[in-house]
Tab-separated table of C-alpha atoms in Angstrom:
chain	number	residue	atom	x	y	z
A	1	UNK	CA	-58.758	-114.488	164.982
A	2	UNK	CA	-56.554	-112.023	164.001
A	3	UNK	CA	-55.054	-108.497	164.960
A	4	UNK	CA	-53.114	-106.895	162.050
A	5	UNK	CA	-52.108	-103.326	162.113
A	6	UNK	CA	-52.595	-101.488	158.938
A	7	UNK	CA	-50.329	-98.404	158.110
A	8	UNK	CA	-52.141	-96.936	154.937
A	9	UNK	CA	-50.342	-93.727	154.210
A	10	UNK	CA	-46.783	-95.364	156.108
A	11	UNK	CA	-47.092	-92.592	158.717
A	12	UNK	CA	-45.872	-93.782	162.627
A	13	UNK	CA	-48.868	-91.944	163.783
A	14	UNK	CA	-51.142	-93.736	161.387
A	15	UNK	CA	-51.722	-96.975	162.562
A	16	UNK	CA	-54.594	-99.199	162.949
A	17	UNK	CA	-55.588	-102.200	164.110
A	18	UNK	CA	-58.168	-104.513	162.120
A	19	UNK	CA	-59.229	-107.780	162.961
A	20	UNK	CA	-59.868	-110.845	160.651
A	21	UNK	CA	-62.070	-114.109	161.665
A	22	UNK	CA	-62.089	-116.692	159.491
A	23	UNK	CA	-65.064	-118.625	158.551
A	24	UNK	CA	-66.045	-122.086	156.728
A	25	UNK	CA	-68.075	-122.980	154.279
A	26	UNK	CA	-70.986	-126.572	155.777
A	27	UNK	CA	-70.031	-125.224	159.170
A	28	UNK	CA	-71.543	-123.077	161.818
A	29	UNK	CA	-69.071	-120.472	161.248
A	30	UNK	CA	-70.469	-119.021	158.254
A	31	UNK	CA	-69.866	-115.642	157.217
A	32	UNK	CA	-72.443	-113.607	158.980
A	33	UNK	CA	-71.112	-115.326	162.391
A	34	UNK	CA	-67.925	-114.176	161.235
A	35	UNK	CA	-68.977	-110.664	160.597
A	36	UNK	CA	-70.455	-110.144	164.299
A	37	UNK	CA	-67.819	-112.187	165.733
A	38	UNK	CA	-65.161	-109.998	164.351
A	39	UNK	CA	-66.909	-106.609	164.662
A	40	UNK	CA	-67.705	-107.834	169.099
A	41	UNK	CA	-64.084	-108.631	169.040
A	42	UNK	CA	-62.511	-105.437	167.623
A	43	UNK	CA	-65.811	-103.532	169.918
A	44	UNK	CA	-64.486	-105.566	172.883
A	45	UNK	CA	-68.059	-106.428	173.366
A	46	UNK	CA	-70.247	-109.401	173.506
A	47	UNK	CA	-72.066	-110.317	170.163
A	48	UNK	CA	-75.527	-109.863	171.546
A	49	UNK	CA	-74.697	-105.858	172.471
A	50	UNK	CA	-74.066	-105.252	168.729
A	51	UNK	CA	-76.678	-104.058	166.416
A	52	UNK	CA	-78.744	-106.538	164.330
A	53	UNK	CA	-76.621	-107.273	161.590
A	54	UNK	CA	-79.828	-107.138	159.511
A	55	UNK	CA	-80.448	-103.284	159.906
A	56	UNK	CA	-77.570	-103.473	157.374
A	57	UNK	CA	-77.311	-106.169	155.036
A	58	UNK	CA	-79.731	-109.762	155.087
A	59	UNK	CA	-77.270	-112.349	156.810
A	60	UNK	CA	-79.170	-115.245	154.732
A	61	UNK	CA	-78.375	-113.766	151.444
A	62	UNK	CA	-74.800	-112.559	152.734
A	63	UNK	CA	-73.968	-116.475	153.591
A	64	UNK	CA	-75.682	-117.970	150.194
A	65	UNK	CA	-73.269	-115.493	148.435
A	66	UNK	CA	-70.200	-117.254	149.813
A	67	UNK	CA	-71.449	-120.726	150.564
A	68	UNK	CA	-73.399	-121.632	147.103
A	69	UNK	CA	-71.906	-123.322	144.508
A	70	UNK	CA	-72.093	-120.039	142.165
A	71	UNK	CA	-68.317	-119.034	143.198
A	72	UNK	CA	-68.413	-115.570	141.323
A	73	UNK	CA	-68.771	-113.219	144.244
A	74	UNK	CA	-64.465	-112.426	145.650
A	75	UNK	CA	-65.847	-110.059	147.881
A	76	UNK	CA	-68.664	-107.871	149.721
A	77	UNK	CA	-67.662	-104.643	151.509
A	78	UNK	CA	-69.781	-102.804	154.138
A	79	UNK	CA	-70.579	-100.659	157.192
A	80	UNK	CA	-71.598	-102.314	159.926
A	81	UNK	CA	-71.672	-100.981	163.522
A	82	UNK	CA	-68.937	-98.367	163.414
A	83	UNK	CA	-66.293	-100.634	161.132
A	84	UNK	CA	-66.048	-101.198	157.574
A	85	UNK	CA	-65.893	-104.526	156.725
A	86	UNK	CA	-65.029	-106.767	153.861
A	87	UNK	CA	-66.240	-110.537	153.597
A	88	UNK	CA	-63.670	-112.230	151.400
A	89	UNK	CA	-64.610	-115.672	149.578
A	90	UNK	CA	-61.157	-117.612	150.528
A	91	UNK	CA	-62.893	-117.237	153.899
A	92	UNK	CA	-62.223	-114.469	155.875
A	93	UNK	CA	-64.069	-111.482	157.121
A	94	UNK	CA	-62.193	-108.479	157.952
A	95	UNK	CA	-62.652	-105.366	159.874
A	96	UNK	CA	-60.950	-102.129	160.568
A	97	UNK	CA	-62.955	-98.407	162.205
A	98	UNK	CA	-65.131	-96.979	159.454
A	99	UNK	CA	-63.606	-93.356	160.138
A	100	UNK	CA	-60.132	-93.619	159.251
């Protein structure tokens, strides 16, 4: 797990943090883990205080997207909890405050 900050507009003032978990495709960490594993970490909260991930997207077709042999989907980008976040197919999930 990661903690980069992002400057978009290169401002001092303008700085925030996101946070990237990796996950792995035939493991336990698959993406939706990663999703609510990131999103507790940037909360500083424990995984089971967040919202069901579920309310948002369906974690089952979320993981198939990444971890079938298809390969066409790069990304998937959405609000969950507060924070935007974007599921990447090299295996990472990363997520930065939805309002800035």
């Amino acid at each position: 797990m990661m903690d980069t900050p992002i400057n978009a507009d290169d401002s001092p003032a303008a700085v925030t943090m996101s946070t990237t978990v990796e996950w792995e495709t035939g493991s336990e960490k698959t993406p939706m883990y990663a999703v609510v594993s990131a999103v507790a970490e940037a909360e500083g909260i424990d995984p089971v205080n967040l919202p069901p991930l579920y309310n948002v997207v369906d974690p089952e077709a979320l993981n198939a997207l990444f971890t079938s042999d298809s390969g066409g989907v790069s990304s998937v980008e959405f609000e969950y909890a507060g924070y935007s976040v974007v599921v990447r197919g090299e295996g990472t999930v990363e997520v930065r405050p939805a309002n800035v």
